[in-house]
Structures are given as C-alpha cells and as structure tokens.
Amino acid sequence: MDHELVGLRAEGRRPPGGAPFVLLAFAIALVPIDPSWLWALAVMAAALVPLVAPGARPGPSWKLSADGLEVVGHDGEVRQNYAFERIQELSITADEQVLTVHHKFGTTQLGTLPEMGFEPHTFFVTARRLGLRIRVVDGDYAPDPDEEQDYLDVEAALMSAVVEPAEPAGEPVTLTSQTARRFRTRALLATGSFVLVAALMVAGAAGTEPSFTTRFGAGLWALAASGALFAARRRLRRSAPNRWTISATALKDLPAEQIGAVLVGPGPELNPLTGEPDYAPLTAVVFDHRLRVMAQLNARGLDEFQLTHTLDEHGYRVVSTAPAVIRPSEYGLDGLPEIFSQVPGGRLVVAEDGLGWADMAGDVLLKMPADRIGAIELLTVDGHAWLRVYDSDGEEFLAAPLKALRIARTDLREQARQAGLPITDAEYEAYLSAAFHGAVSTISADPLLLPTPEGGPGALLDATTRSRVWGYGMFSALGFLVALTITWFAGKLSPALFWTVPVGILAGIGTGWLLDRNRSQLKISIHGIASVTRLGKTDWSLRRETVGGVGIDHGGEGIPRLVVWSPAGRVLRRVTFAPDLSELRRACEQYGLPWGPPDSAGPASPPPEI
C-alpha cells in the first residue's frame, strides 16, 4: 500500500518570535555610548531586532504510512516509531479527538489529532486503507457507535466521490478571506506613526546633554516602539489574507484532473505565530482518485458556504464532515427521545404533574414531572412553531417542532398555564400587544405609546469582558506615555518619575472607568430593542413592529457591527458595540425579534399556530 499521511508542519524555520528581544533596545539605551549619534543608532537598530530575529527550526512531524506511525524530525530522521505489528488497535475519542494506541502491555495516549497535524476523518480513512483497526470511542473508551458511524459515512462518501467521473468546468473564481485591507492599512499607519514619534524622541535625547535620566526616558520610548512593532507584526500575521483560485484546470496549484474529492470541515492548520499545528474551524483536504491525500489546504478566513458551493459548481466532488442535521422544516421524530418513535400515534400531553408522552389510547408512557421542568418556551423556527423545555438546572433537554409532537400551540400554551407550568410565548404576547396598539390607534386622537423598553421585562446585554479589559489597558498605556512625556519635557525626569508615572497610569484607569460606567448596553424585550447607558439614559429605541431583523455584519471594516434592519430591508441602526453573539441570538429568539436580515417586506405576521 502506498497510502501515506503526513501531519502538518512548517517548512524551513518557524515564524520569528522576537519577544525575548523586546527589552534589548531598553537595555542598550541605558549604556553610555560615545558619540551620541552612535548611541541613538544602536537603540533604534535594537528596536528593530524583533522583526528580523530568526525563528526556531520546526519540531518533529507525525507520519502514518506502511512503515507505521512515526515521529520524523526536520532532518528526516525517525525519532519514534509505533510499528503496525505492535499495535492491536487505535482509538479516537469523539469529543476531544485524542488518539490512543492500544498494545500488548497497555495503552499510550499520543495527543489530539489536530495538534499532531492530522484531520480526524482523514486519519481514520488512511488507517483503514493501511489495514489498521481503528475505533471511535467516548471519554471512557467505550464504543460510540453513533460517532463511529459518522466517520464511516464520511469514508463511504469519499469512496463514492473519488470513483465518480468529474468534469471540472466554469470560469476561474478567486475567493479571498474576509480580512479588511483598510483595517490592515490603518494598523500599519498607526504603528508607523508611533514608531516615528519614538524615533524622534530618541534622536532628541541624543542631541541633549547625556545623563541617566535622558537615557532612561529614551529607553522607555524605544521599548514602547519595539513592543508596538512586535504586536503589529503578530496582528498582521494573524490577519494575513488567504486567497483561493478555483478554475476548471486547477484548484490553487493542484491539477484538476488529479483531484478525486475535497473534504471540507474542521481540522488542523499551522498557527501563523508559532508554526505549530492548531485546531481550525475550516480546512480542506484534497484526495486523488485512489483516496490518497494530495494536500491539506488552509482555508482560514474563507466562508464555508461560498467555498463548498463554488467547488461544487466548478465540478469538484465535495464531501463535508458535518453530520447530517434535519432541517427545521422537515418534520418527523428524528432527533427526539427514542421512546417517541417507538410509540405509534404518540403525542405530547399536559397533565397536572407535568408533561407526558401518550399513546393512541391516551395512556401516558413517559412523564416529565413538574419539579424537573425549569421553563417551557414556545418560539418560531423557519416559520414553524417549536417547543423548548429546560430542566431545573437551566439545561435544554427537549427541542422539537410542535407538529412532530402532535399538539397545537394554543392548546399547549393554555393547558400548561392552567396546570401552573412555567411557559412563555413571547412572540404571541408581542403580537397581541402590537394588534391592540393598532386597533386603539385608529380610534384614538392621540397615538397610543407603547411602554418604553426600560420599563418592561427583557434581557440586558453588556460588552464582553475581553473588550472592557482591552479598553482599560489602552487608557493605562496612554496615560503612562503622556505622563512620561510631560515630565521629560519639563526637565525634571529624575525626581518626578516615581510619582508621575503611577499618577499617569491611575489617570488612564480613571478615564477608562468614567467611560465604562456610562457605556451603552442593549435592551431586548417584547417591546423591541434599545440602546441604554448604565446610568439609565436611552440613546435610541426601536419598537418591535419597526424591526425586520437583528444581526451581526462581518463585511465591514474592522470589528463586526450590530445591525438592525427594517421589515423592508433598510438599515435602521449600525452600531460598533456588539455583545456576545450567542447571548444576542438567544435574547432575540426569546423575545420574538427576528434574527438575521429580513427576507421580504411586509407587516409582521402572527406567530404560527397561535
């Protein structure tokens, strides 16, 4: 067998680190060097060392071939070998993807497959092609037939794809990662301006009378410039654009006639900062027509939807590792508890002691006691009524369309309220409120104003902790540099240094606190969406009937923005501040605000099956 799978590893030297050299400029600035121009030149040159410092050689890589599972150094020498005849079985944990070797004398955990440079499904397929026994297990090393079946399904799809004739066609298309060029340009300009100011300060220090305080101040400026260069290089390396060219003749640099299938899904990619394999949400593995791996391509920053559909439209066979998930509009009993599908004619019923699953005769076969139910929620998914049930700990343990449960939305809502169960139907309440407002406003001289969002129940979404800590850090650094500069130009650096620098840092933290204490928060309720400051002032407010969609726009420059659309698709608000995306979406679903851009214009319709 000539199948061989080599784990990802950086070629040549790794990207330079540079962090140990950041303090070099500061250290050289403290050394008295004559003449002064040579001292200034040495300080500036030392500040550039992090940009030119060579990186370390790449570490050993893993290889799976007919010779066994090997660890190969950068010089090609085999440092470690797990021979096939010594391996009884390989296992992959379903959650963490840890590879374990089971042998005669026990087990050996080798690490996670992405960190070893392997895509899990590709490793599974290659191991089976080489004749190794490999299983998918849970955390306790017990067989996990459902997860293993997903791996087998991917293998079957690949085997089917590579034998089918492919006829690539279409005009060349270039896909580029969603990295804003202007954002990278602004980062370069800001860093270059700061480095230029630091260089002028060092040159100005060289033209004054040499002293320890002068050298110390210049060293701090050189240290800040060196750190800014190092941080900017790391940021630009992380946001480096990724470009794919897909045509009828080639996929990037791979000939189209040799490509049998493209496996798309999560996998390993080289970390742009360390050069080591790391987990990535989107990668692509290219197989030839003999199911051998041709290349593992980096898809960082590309949109999975655009990538897969563009490959498919150009005639390439695309296989996804994502498990098949039933669409919300496809009703049935898939994904529900197993007993649901085993009861002919079963349906959801509401009793005084909770929820139950009854058969055709009305006998309850499965009960969910009221003391275990924390909340029952009715909502709309893809235009259809759904039910979500949470336990007393707040964990979701049932989510299904009401048609699959064979109960009407109105019946479930009314019966649950009569039984005293905690049920919410925010969309229905909001619809009744909007309908009542519309009816009253036609017979009233003055329009009836809805309650303000601040007064009603709702979810208050704040900025993320990471963004707040970053803001405090920026203001502290700015206060430090301003205090240092003022003290330096005042000519009293030595006696005032020990109190001005702490004062500057505290002033920066205080400025950050003054802005943070009155920052904007999102208020989402059944009445609509509003921006409310921490002091209680409303920046803007939109009523629910005027909101056609809420979402995050990633296509702009810089950080993603929160966007609120009207029912006609017009952008009502575009705000830079955005809270945690999962919390935002959950709040919109809970209080009946539509998530994502509106599909078409028109008035808001009542929730289904009211």
Coordinates of C-alpha atoms in Angstrom, one line a residue:
M1 CA 0.0 0.0 0.0
D2 CA 1.3 3.4 -0.9
H3 CA -1.0 5.4 1.3
E4 CA 0.8 7.9 3.4
L5 CA -0.4 10.7 5.6
V6 CA 2.0 13.4 6.9
G7 CA 1.0 15.7 9.6
L8 CA 1.1 19.4 9.1
R9 CA 4.5 21.1 9.9
A10 CA 6.0 24.4 8.9
E11 CA 8.7 24.2 6.2
G12 CA 12.0 25.8 6.9
R13 CA 12.2 27.9 10.1
R14 CA 9.2 28.9 12.1
P15 CA 8.0 32.5 12.1
P16 CA 10.3 34.6 14.2
G17 CA 9.2 35.1 17.8
G18 CA 11.0 38.2 18.8
A19 CA 9.5 38.5 22.3
P20 CA 12.9 38.0 24.1
F21 CA 14.4 40.9 22.1
V22 CA 11.8 43.5 23.0
L23 CA 13.8 44.6 26.1
L24 CA 17.0 44.7 24.1
A25 CA 16.5 48.4 23.0
F26 CA 15.8 49.5 26.5
A27 CA 18.9 47.7 27.8
I28 CA 21.2 49.3 25.2
A29 CA 19.7 52.7 25.9
L30 CA 21.0 52.6 29.5
V31 CA 24.5 52.0 28.3
P32 CA 26.6 55.3 27.8
I33 CA 28.0 55.1 24.3
D34 CA 30.0 57.9 22.6
P35 CA 29.4 59.6 20.3
S36 CA 25.7 60.2 20.9
W37 CA 24.7 59.5 17.3
L38 CA 26.1 56.0 17.6
W39 CA 24.1 55.5 20.8
A40 CA 20.9 56.6 19.1
L41 CA 21.6 54.4 16.1
A42 CA 22.2 51.4 18.3
V43 CA 19.0 52.0 20.2
M44 CA 16.9 52.3 17.0
A45 CA 18.6 49.2 15.5
A46 CA 17.9 47.2 18.6
A47 CA 14.2 48.1 18.5
L48 CA 14.0 46.5 15.0
V49 CA 15.6 43.2 16.2
P50 CA 12.2 41.6 16.9
L51 CA 11.3 42.0 13.2
V52 CA 14.4 40.3 11.9
A53 CA 15.1 37.7 14.6
P54 CA 15.2 34.2 13.0
G55 CA 12.7 31.7 14.3
A56 CA 13.4 28.2 15.6
R57 CA 13.6 25.2 13.4
P58 CA 10.3 23.3 13.1
G59 CA 9.6 20.5 15.5
P60 CA 9.2 16.8 14.5
S61 CA 6.2 15.9 12.5
W62 CA 4.0 12.8 12.5
K63 CA 3.6 10.4 9.6
L64 CA 1.2 7.5 9.1
S65 CA 2.4 5.1 6.4
A66 CA 3.1 1.4 5.7
D67 CA 6.1 1.7 8.0
G68 CA 3.9 2.5 10.9
L69 CA 3.0 5.6 12.9
E70 CA 6.3 7.6 13.1
V71 CA 7.7 10.8 14.5
V72 CA 10.0 12.3 12.0
G73 CA 12.5 15.2 12.6
H74 CA 13.1 18.1 10.3
D75 CA 16.2 16.2 9.0
G76 CA 14.2 13.2 8.0
E77 CA 15.4 11.0 10.9
V78 CA 12.8 8.8 12.5
R79 CA 12.8 9.6 16.2
Q80 CA 10.0 7.4 17.3
N81 CA 8.1 4.5 15.7
Y82 CA 5.0 2.6 16.5
A83 CA 5.2 -0.5 14.3
F84 CA 2.0 -2.0 13.0
E85 CA 2.7 -5.4 14.3
R86 CA 2.9 -4.0 17.9
I87 CA -0.4 -2.1 17.6
Q88 CA -3.5 -4.1 18.5
E89 CA -5.9 -1.2 17.9
L90 CA -6.2 2.6 17.6
S91 CA -9.0 4.7 19.1
I92 CA -10.2 8.2 18.7
T93 CA -12.3 9.9 21.4
A94 CA -15.3 11.5 19.9
D95 CA -15.2 14.8 21.8
E96 CA -11.5 15.7 22.2
Q97 CA -10.2 13.6 19.3
V98 CA -7.4 12.1 21.4
L99 CA -5.5 9.3 19.6
T100 CA -4.7 6.3 21.8
V101 CA -2.6 3.3 20.8
H102 CA -3.7 0.0 22.4
H103 CA -0.9 -2.6 22.5
K104 CA 0.0 -5.7 24.3
F105 CA 1.2 -4.0 27.5
G106 CA -1.5 -1.3 27.9
T107 CA -2.4 1.9 26.2
T108 CA -0.5 5.1 25.2
Q109 CA -2.1 8.4 24.5
L110 CA -0.3 10.3 21.8
G111 CA -2.2 13.5 21.9
T112 CA -5.1 15.2 20.0
L113 CA -5.1 14.6 16.2
P114 CA -5.3 18.4 15.3
E115 CA -2.2 19.1 17.4
M116 CA -0.5 16.2 15.7
G117 CA -1.3 17.8 12.4
F118 CA -4.0 15.3 11.3
E119 CA -7.5 15.8 10.2
P120 CA -9.5 13.2 12.2
H121 CA -11.6 11.8 9.3
T122 CA -8.6 11.7 7.0
F123 CA -6.6 9.8 9.6
F124 CA -9.5 7.4 10.1
V125 CA -9.7 6.7 6.4
T126 CA -6.0 6.3 5.9
A127 CA -5.6 4.0 8.8
R128 CA -8.3 1.7 7.5
R129 CA -6.7 1.8 4.0
L130 CA -3.5 0.6 5.6
G131 CA -5.2 -2.2 7.4
L132 CA -5.2 -0.9 10.9
R133 CA -8.1 -1.5 13.2
I134 CA -9.4 1.9 14.4
R135 CA -12.4 2.7 16.6
V136 CA -14.2 5.8 17.7
V137 CA -14.9 5.8 21.5
D138 CA -16.3 8.1 24.2
G139 CA -14.3 9.6 27.1
D140 CA -14.3 6.2 29.0
Y141 CA -13.0 4.3 25.9
A142 CA -16.4 2.7 25.5
P143 CA -17.5 2.2 21.9
D144 CA -19.5 5.1 20.5
P145 CA -21.4 3.6 17.5
D146 CA -23.2 6.9 16.5
E147 CA -19.9 8.9 16.2
E148 CA -18.2 6.0 14.5
Q149 CA -21.0 5.7 12.0
D150 CA -20.4 9.4 11.1
Y151 CA -16.8 8.6 10.4
L152 CA -17.8 5.6 8.3
D153 CA -20.3 7.7 6.4
V154 CA -17.6 10.2 5.5
E155 CA -15.4 7.4 4.3
A156 CA -18.2 6.0 2.2
A157 CA -18.9 9.4 0.7
L158 CA -15.2 9.8 -0.1
M159 CA -15.0 6.4 -1.7
S160 CA -18.1 7.1 -3.8
A161 CA -16.8 10.6 -4.8
V162 CA -13.3 9.5 -6.0
V163 CA -14.7 6.8 -8.3
E164 CA -17.3 9.1 -9.9
P165 CA -16.2 10.8 -13.1
A166 CA -15.7 14.5 -12.6
E167 CA -15.7 17.2 -15.3
P168 CA -14.5 20.5 -13.8
A169 CA -15.8 23.5 -15.7
G170 CA -16.6 27.1 -15.3
E171 CA -14.7 30.4 -15.3
P172 CA -11.9 30.9 -12.8
V173 CA -13.1 32.3 -9.4
T174 CA -11.0 33.8 -6.7
L175 CA -12.1 33.5 -3.1
T176 CA -10.4 35.8 -0.6
S177 CA -10.6 35.7 3.2
Q178 CA -12.8 38.3 4.9
T179 CA -9.8 40.4 6.0
A180 CA -10.4 44.2 5.6
R181 CA -7.5 45.7 3.7
R182 CA -8.2 49.1 5.1
F183 CA -8.0 47.7 8.6
R184 CA -4.6 46.3 7.9
T185 CA -3.5 49.7 6.3
R186 CA -4.7 51.6 9.3
A187 CA -2.8 49.3 11.6
L188 CA 0.4 49.9 9.6
L189 CA -0.1 53.6 9.6
A190 CA -0.8 53.8 13.3
T191 CA 2.2 51.7 14.2
G192 CA 4.4 53.6 11.8
S193 CA 3.4 56.9 13.2
F194 CA 4.0 55.8 16.8
V195 CA 7.5 54.3 15.8
L196 CA 8.3 57.6 14.0
V197 CA 7.5 59.6 17.2
A198 CA 9.6 57.3 19.3
A199 CA 12.5 57.6 16.9
L200 CA 12.2 61.4 17.1
M201 CA 12.2 61.3 20.9
V202 CA 15.3 59.1 20.8
A203 CA 17.0 61.4 18.4
G204 CA 16.1 64.4 20.5
A205 CA 17.6 62.7 23.6
A206 CA 20.8 62.1 21.6
G207 CA 21.1 65.9 21.0
T208 CA 20.8 66.8 24.7
E209 CA 23.3 66.6 27.5
P210 CA 23.8 62.8 28.2
S211 CA 22.6 61.7 31.6
F212 CA 21.0 58.6 33.1
T213 CA 17.5 60.2 33.1
T214 CA 17.8 61.0 29.4
R215 CA 18.9 57.5 28.5
F216 CA 16.2 56.1 30.7
G217 CA 13.4 58.1 29.0
A218 CA 14.8 57.2 25.6
G219 CA 14.9 53.6 26.6
L220 CA 11.2 53.6 27.6
W221 CA 10.3 55.1 24.2
A222 CA 12.4 52.5 22.4
L223 CA 10.8 49.8 24.5
A224 CA 7.3 51.0 23.6
A225 CA 8.2 51.3 19.9
S226 CA 9.7 47.8 19.9
G227 CA 6.6 46.4 21.6
A228 CA 4.3 48.2 19.1
L229 CA 6.3 46.7 16.2
F230 CA 6.1 43.2 17.7
A231 CA 2.4 43.5 18.4
A232 CA 1.6 44.9 15.0
R233 CA 3.5 42.1 13.3
R234 CA 1.7 39.5 15.2
R235 CA -1.7 41.1 14.4
L236 CA -0.9 41.4 10.7
R237 CA 0.3 37.8 10.6
R238 CA -2.9 36.6 12.2
S239 CA -5.0 38.6 9.7
A240 CA -2.9 37.7 6.6
P241 CA -5.2 37.4 3.6
N242 CA -5.9 33.9 2.3
R243 CA -6.6 33.6 -1.5
W244 CA -8.0 30.6 -3.3
T245 CA -8.2 30.4 -7.1
I246 CA -10.7 27.8 -8.4
S247 CA -10.9 27.0 -12.1
A248 CA -11.6 24.1 -14.4
T249 CA -7.9 23.3 -14.7
A250 CA -6.6 23.7 -11.2
L251 CA -7.5 24.1 -7.5
K252 CA -4.9 26.5 -6.3
D253 CA -1.8 24.8 -7.5
L254 CA -3.2 21.3 -7.8
P255 CA -4.2 19.9 -11.3
A256 CA -7.9 19.3 -11.6
E257 CA -7.6 16.0 -13.4
Q258 CA -5.8 14.5 -10.4
I259 CA -8.4 15.6 -7.8
G260 CA -10.9 13.0 -6.8
A261 CA -12.6 14.7 -3.8
V262 CA -12.3 17.6 -1.4
L263 CA -13.0 17.0 2.2
V264 CA -14.2 20.2 3.9
G265 CA -14.6 20.7 7.7
P266 CA -12.8 21.4 10.9
G267 CA -9.2 20.2 11.1
P268 CA -5.6 21.3 11.7
E269 CA -3.9 24.4 10.3
L270 CA -0.5 25.9 11.0
N271 CA -0.6 28.6 13.7
P272 CA 0.6 31.8 11.9
L273 CA 2.5 32.9 15.1
T274 CA 4.2 29.6 16.2
G275 CA 4.2 27.5 13.1
E276 CA 2.7 24.6 15.1
P277 CA -0.5 22.7 14.1
D278 CA -3.6 24.0 15.8
Y279 CA -7.3 23.4 15.5
A280 CA -9.1 25.4 12.9
P281 CA -12.9 25.6 12.2
L282 CA -12.4 25.2 8.4
T283 CA -9.8 23.2 6.5
A284 CA -9.8 21.3 3.2
V285 CA -8.1 18.0 2.4
V286 CA -7.7 17.1 -1.2
F287 CA -7.7 13.4 -2.2
D288 CA -6.8 11.8 -5.5
H289 CA -8.7 9.1 -7.3
R290 CA -7.0 6.4 -5.3
L291 CA -8.1 8.0 -2.0
R292 CA -4.6 9.3 -1.2
V293 CA -4.1 12.6 0.4
M294 CA -2.7 15.2 -2.1
A295 CA -2.6 18.2 0.2
Q296 CA -4.1 19.8 3.3
L297 CA -5.1 23.3 2.4
N298 CA -5.5 26.3 4.6
A299 CA -9.0 27.8 4.5
R300 CA -8.5 30.4 7.2
G301 CA -10.9 33.3 6.8
L302 CA -12.9 31.8 4.0
D303 CA -16.7 31.5 4.1
E304 CA -17.6 27.8 4.2
F305 CA -20.8 28.3 2.3
Q306 CA -19.1 30.1 -0.5
L307 CA -16.1 27.7 -0.6
T308 CA -18.2 24.5 -0.8
H309 CA -20.7 25.8 -3.3
T310 CA -18.0 27.3 -5.6
L311 CA -16.1 24.0 -5.6
D312 CA -19.3 22.1 -6.4
E313 CA -20.3 24.5 -9.2
H314 CA -16.9 24.0 -10.8
G315 CA -17.3 20.2 -10.9
Y316 CA -15.3 19.2 -7.9
R317 CA -16.6 16.4 -5.6
V318 CA -17.1 18.0 -2.2
V319 CA -17.6 15.9 1.0
S320 CA -18.4 17.6 4.3
T321 CA -17.5 16.2 7.7
A322 CA -20.5 17.9 9.3
P323 CA -23.1 15.3 10.4
A324 CA -26.4 15.4 8.7
V325 CA -28.9 17.5 10.7
I326 CA -32.6 17.5 10.0
R327 CA -33.8 20.8 8.7
P328 CA -36.4 22.6 10.9
S329 CA -38.9 22.4 8.1
E330 CA -38.5 18.6 7.8
Y331 CA -40.8 17.2 10.4
G332 CA -40.6 13.8 11.9
L333 CA -39.4 12.1 15.0
D334 CA -35.7 12.2 14.2
G335 CA -33.6 13.8 17.0
L336 CA -36.3 13.3 19.6
P337 CA -36.1 10.8 22.5
E338 CA -36.1 7.2 21.3
I339 CA -39.3 6.3 23.1
F340 CA -41.1 8.9 21.0
S341 CA -40.6 7.0 17.8
Q342 CA -41.4 3.7 19.5
V343 CA -45.0 4.7 20.4
P344 CA -47.4 4.5 17.4
G345 CA -49.5 7.6 17.3
G346 CA -47.7 9.1 20.3
R347 CA -48.3 12.8 21.2
L348 CA -47.4 15.3 23.9
V349 CA -49.9 15.8 26.6
V350 CA -50.1 18.2 29.6
A351 CA -51.1 16.9 33.0
E352 CA -51.3 18.4 36.4
D353 CA -47.9 16.9 37.4
G354 CA -46.0 17.9 34.3
L355 CA -45.6 16.9 30.6
G356 CA -46.1 13.4 29.2
W357 CA -45.9 11.3 26.1
A358 CA -49.1 9.4 25.5
D359 CA -50.1 6.6 23.1
M360 CA -53.1 6.4 20.9
A361 CA -55.2 5.2 23.8
G362 CA -54.3 8.2 25.9
D363 CA -52.1 6.2 28.3
V364 CA -49.0 8.3 29.4
L365 CA -45.9 6.2 28.9
L366 CA -43.2 8.8 29.6
K367 CA -43.5 11.6 32.2
M368 CA -41.6 14.8 32.8
P369 CA -42.5 15.8 36.4
A370 CA -43.2 19.5 37.0
D371 CA -40.4 19.7 39.6
R372 CA -37.9 18.8 36.9
I373 CA -39.2 21.4 34.5
G374 CA -37.4 24.8 34.8
A375 CA -39.0 26.5 31.8
I376 CA -41.1 25.8 28.7
E377 CA -40.7 28.1 25.8
L378 CA -42.6 28.4 22.5
L379 CA -40.9 30.1 19.6
T380 CA -40.8 30.1 15.8
V381 CA -38.1 28.4 13.7
D382 CA -38.1 28.6 10.0
G383 CA -41.8 29.7 10.0
H384 CA -43.0 26.8 12.2
A385 CA -43.9 26.6 15.9
W386 CA -41.3 24.9 18.1
L387 CA -41.1 23.8 21.7
R388 CA -38.1 24.0 24.0
V389 CA -38.1 22.5 27.5
Y390 CA -35.4 23.3 30.1
D391 CA -34.7 21.4 33.3
S392 CA -34.4 22.9 36.7
D393 CA -30.7 23.5 36.2
G394 CA -31.3 25.5 33.0
E395 CA -30.1 22.8 30.6
E396 CA -32.1 22.2 27.5
F397 CA -33.3 18.6 27.3
L398 CA -36.1 18.8 24.6
A399 CA -36.4 20.8 21.4
A400 CA -38.8 19.8 18.7
P401 CA -41.4 21.1 16.3
L402 CA -45.0 21.1 17.6
K403 CA -46.2 19.2 14.6
A404 CA -43.8 16.3 15.5
L405 CA -45.2 16.4 19.0
R406 CA -48.8 16.4 17.6
I407 CA -50.1 19.3 19.7
A408 CA -51.3 22.8 18.8
R409 CA -49.5 25.8 20.0
T410 CA -52.7 27.3 21.5
D411 CA -53.6 24.1 23.3
L412 CA -50.1 23.6 24.8
R413 CA -49.9 27.2 26.0
E414 CA -53.4 27.3 27.6
Q415 CA -53.2 23.8 29.1
A416 CA -49.7 24.5 30.5
R417 CA -50.9 27.8 32.1
Q418 CA -53.9 26.0 33.6
A419 CA -51.6 23.4 35.1
G420 CA -49.3 26.0 36.6
L421 CA -46.3 25.1 34.4
P422 CA -43.7 27.9 33.7
I423 CA -44.4 28.5 30.0
T424 CA -43.6 31.6 27.9
D425 CA -44.7 32.6 24.4
A426 CA -43.0 36.0 23.9
E427 CA -44.0 36.1 20.2
Y428 CA -47.7 35.6 20.9
E429 CA -47.6 38.3 23.7
A430 CA -45.8 40.8 21.4
Y431 CA -48.3 40.1 18.6
L432 CA -51.2 40.7 20.9
S433 CA -49.6 44.0 22.1
A434 CA -49.0 45.2 18.5
A435 CA -52.5 44.2 17.4
F436 CA -54.0 46.0 20.4
H437 CA -51.9 49.1 19.6
G438 CA -53.0 49.1 16.0
A439 CA -56.7 48.8 16.9
V440 CA -56.6 51.5 19.5
S441 CA -54.6 53.9 17.5
T442 CA -57.3 54.0 14.7
I443 CA -60.0 55.3 17.1
S444 CA -57.8 57.5 19.4
A445 CA -57.0 61.1 18.7
D446 CA -53.5 60.7 20.2
P447 CA -51.4 57.7 19.2
L448 CA -51.0 55.1 21.9
L449 CA -47.4 54.9 23.0
L450 CA -46.0 51.5 23.9
P451 CA -44.2 51.2 27.2
T452 CA -40.5 52.1 26.9
P453 CA -38.1 49.1 26.8
E454 CA -36.6 50.2 30.1
G455 CA -39.8 49.6 31.9
G456 CA -40.7 46.1 30.7
P457 CA -39.0 42.7 31.2
G458 CA -36.2 41.9 28.9
A459 CA -32.5 40.9 28.5
L460 CA -29.8 43.4 29.2
L461 CA -26.7 42.6 27.1
D462 CA -23.3 44.2 28.1
A463 CA -20.0 44.4 26.4
T464 CA -17.7 41.4 26.6
T465 CA -15.1 41.2 29.4
R466 CA -12.3 41.0 26.9
S467 CA -13.2 44.3 25.2
R468 CA -13.5 46.0 28.6
V469 CA -10.1 44.8 29.8
W470 CA -8.6 45.9 26.5
G471 CA -10.0 49.4 26.9
Y472 CA -8.6 49.8 30.4
G473 CA -5.2 48.6 29.2
M474 CA -5.2 51.1 26.3
F475 CA -6.1 54.0 28.5
S476 CA -3.5 53.0 31.1
A477 CA -0.7 52.8 28.4
L478 CA -1.8 56.2 27.0
G479 CA -1.7 57.8 30.5
F480 CA 1.7 56.3 31.1
L481 CA 3.2 57.8 27.9
V482 CA 1.6 61.2 28.4
A483 CA 2.9 61.5 32.0
L484 CA 6.3 60.4 30.9
T485 CA 6.5 62.8 28.0
I486 CA 5.3 65.8 30.1
T487 CA 7.8 65.0 32.8
W488 CA 10.6 64.6 30.3
F489 CA 10.0 67.9 28.5
A490 CA 9.7 69.7 31.9
G491 CA 13.3 68.6 32.5
K492 CA 12.5 67.0 35.9
L493 CA 12.5 63.4 34.9
S494 CA 14.6 62.0 37.8
P495 CA 12.8 63.5 40.9
A496 CA 9.3 63.3 39.4
L497 CA 9.5 60.0 37.7
F498 CA 8.4 57.9 40.7
W499 CA 5.2 59.8 41.2
T500 CA 4.2 61.0 37.7
V501 CA 4.2 57.6 36.1
P502 CA 1.9 56.0 38.7
V503 CA -0.3 59.1 38.5
G504 CA -0.5 58.8 34.8
I505 CA -1.4 55.1 34.9
L506 CA -4.1 55.8 37.5
A507 CA -5.4 58.7 35.4
G508 CA -5.7 56.4 32.4
I509 CA -7.5 53.8 34.5
G510 CA -9.8 56.6 35.9
T511 CA -10.6 57.8 32.3
G512 CA -11.4 54.3 31.3
W513 CA -13.7 53.9 34.3
L514 CA -15.5 57.2 33.5
L515 CA -16.2 56.0 30.0
D516 CA -17.0 52.4 31.1
R517 CA -19.5 53.4 33.8
N518 CA -21.7 55.1 31.2
R519 CA -21.2 52.7 28.3
S520 CA -24.1 51.6 26.1
Q521 CA -25.9 48.3 26.7
L522 CA -28.5 46.5 24.6
K523 CA -32.0 46.2 26.0
I524 CA -34.1 43.5 24.2
S525 CA -37.6 42.9 25.3
I526 CA -41.1 42.1 23.8
H527 CA -41.4 45.8 23.1
G528 CA -38.3 46.0 20.8
I529 CA -34.6 46.8 21.0
A530 CA -33.0 49.8 22.6
S531 CA -29.5 51.1 23.5
V532 CA -29.4 52.1 27.2
T533 CA -26.5 53.5 29.1
R534 CA -25.5 52.2 32.5
L535 CA -26.8 55.4 34.0
G536 CA -30.3 54.9 32.6
K537 CA -30.2 57.2 29.6
T538 CA -31.7 55.8 26.3
D539 CA -29.6 56.5 23.3
W540 CA -32.0 55.1 20.8
S541 CA -35.1 52.8 20.8
L542 CA -36.9 50.8 18.1
R543 CA -40.3 49.3 18.6
R544 CA -40.8 45.7 17.7
E545 CA -43.1 46.3 14.8
T546 CA -40.5 48.5 13.1
V547 CA -37.7 45.9 13.4
G548 CA -37.4 43.5 10.5
G549 CA -34.2 41.8 11.6
V550 CA -31.2 41.9 14.0
G551 CA -27.8 40.5 13.3
I552 CA -24.1 41.0 13.1
D553 CA -22.4 42.4 9.9
H554 CA -19.0 40.9 9.4
G555 CA -18.5 42.5 6.0
G556 CA -17.5 45.9 7.2
E557 CA -14.1 47.3 8.1
G558 CA -12.5 46.5 11.4
I559 CA -14.6 44.8 14.1
P560 CA -18.1 43.3 13.4
R561 CA -21.0 45.6 13.9
L562 CA -24.5 45.2 15.2
V563 CA -27.1 45.9 12.5
V564 CA -30.9 46.4 12.9
W565 CA -32.9 46.2 9.7
S566 CA -36.4 47.4 9.0
P567 CA -39.0 44.9 7.5
A568 CA -38.2 46.4 4.1
G569 CA -34.5 45.6 4.5
R570 CA -33.3 49.2 5.2
V571 CA -30.6 49.5 7.8
L572 CA -32.0 51.3 10.8
R573 CA -29.0 51.1 13.2
R574 CA -25.4 50.1 12.7
V575 CA -23.5 50.1 16.0
T576 CA -19.9 49.2 16.6
F577 CA -20.6 47.8 20.0
A578 CA -21.7 44.1 19.9
P579 CA -22.2 41.8 22.8
D580 CA -21.7 38.1 22.9
L581 CA -23.2 36.7 19.7
S582 CA -24.8 33.6 21.3
E583 CA -26.4 35.7 24.0
L584 CA -27.7 38.2 21.5
R585 CA -29.3 35.5 19.3
R586 CA -30.8 33.7 22.3
A587 CA -32.3 37.0 23.6
C588 CA -33.8 37.7 20.1
E589 CA -35.4 34.2 20.0
Q590 CA -36.7 34.5 23.5
Y591 CA -38.4 37.9 23.0
G592 CA -39.6 37.4 19.4
L593 CA -37.2 39.6 17.5
P594 CA -36.3 38.2 14.1
W595 CA -32.7 37.1 13.7
G596 CA -30.9 37.9 10.5
P597 CA -31.8 40.2 7.7
P598 CA -35.5 40.3 6.6
D599 CA -36.4 38.1 3.6
S600 CA -39.1 40.3 2.3
A601 CA -41.1 43.5 3.0
G602 CA -44.4 43.4 4.6
P603 CA -46.1 43.7 8.0
A604 CA -45.2 41.4 10.8
S605 CA -47.4 38.3 10.7
P606 CA -48.7 36.5 13.8
P607 CA -46.7 33.5 15.1
P608 CA -47.8 30.2 13.5
E609 CA -50.5 28.2 15.2
I610 CA -51.4 30.9 17.7

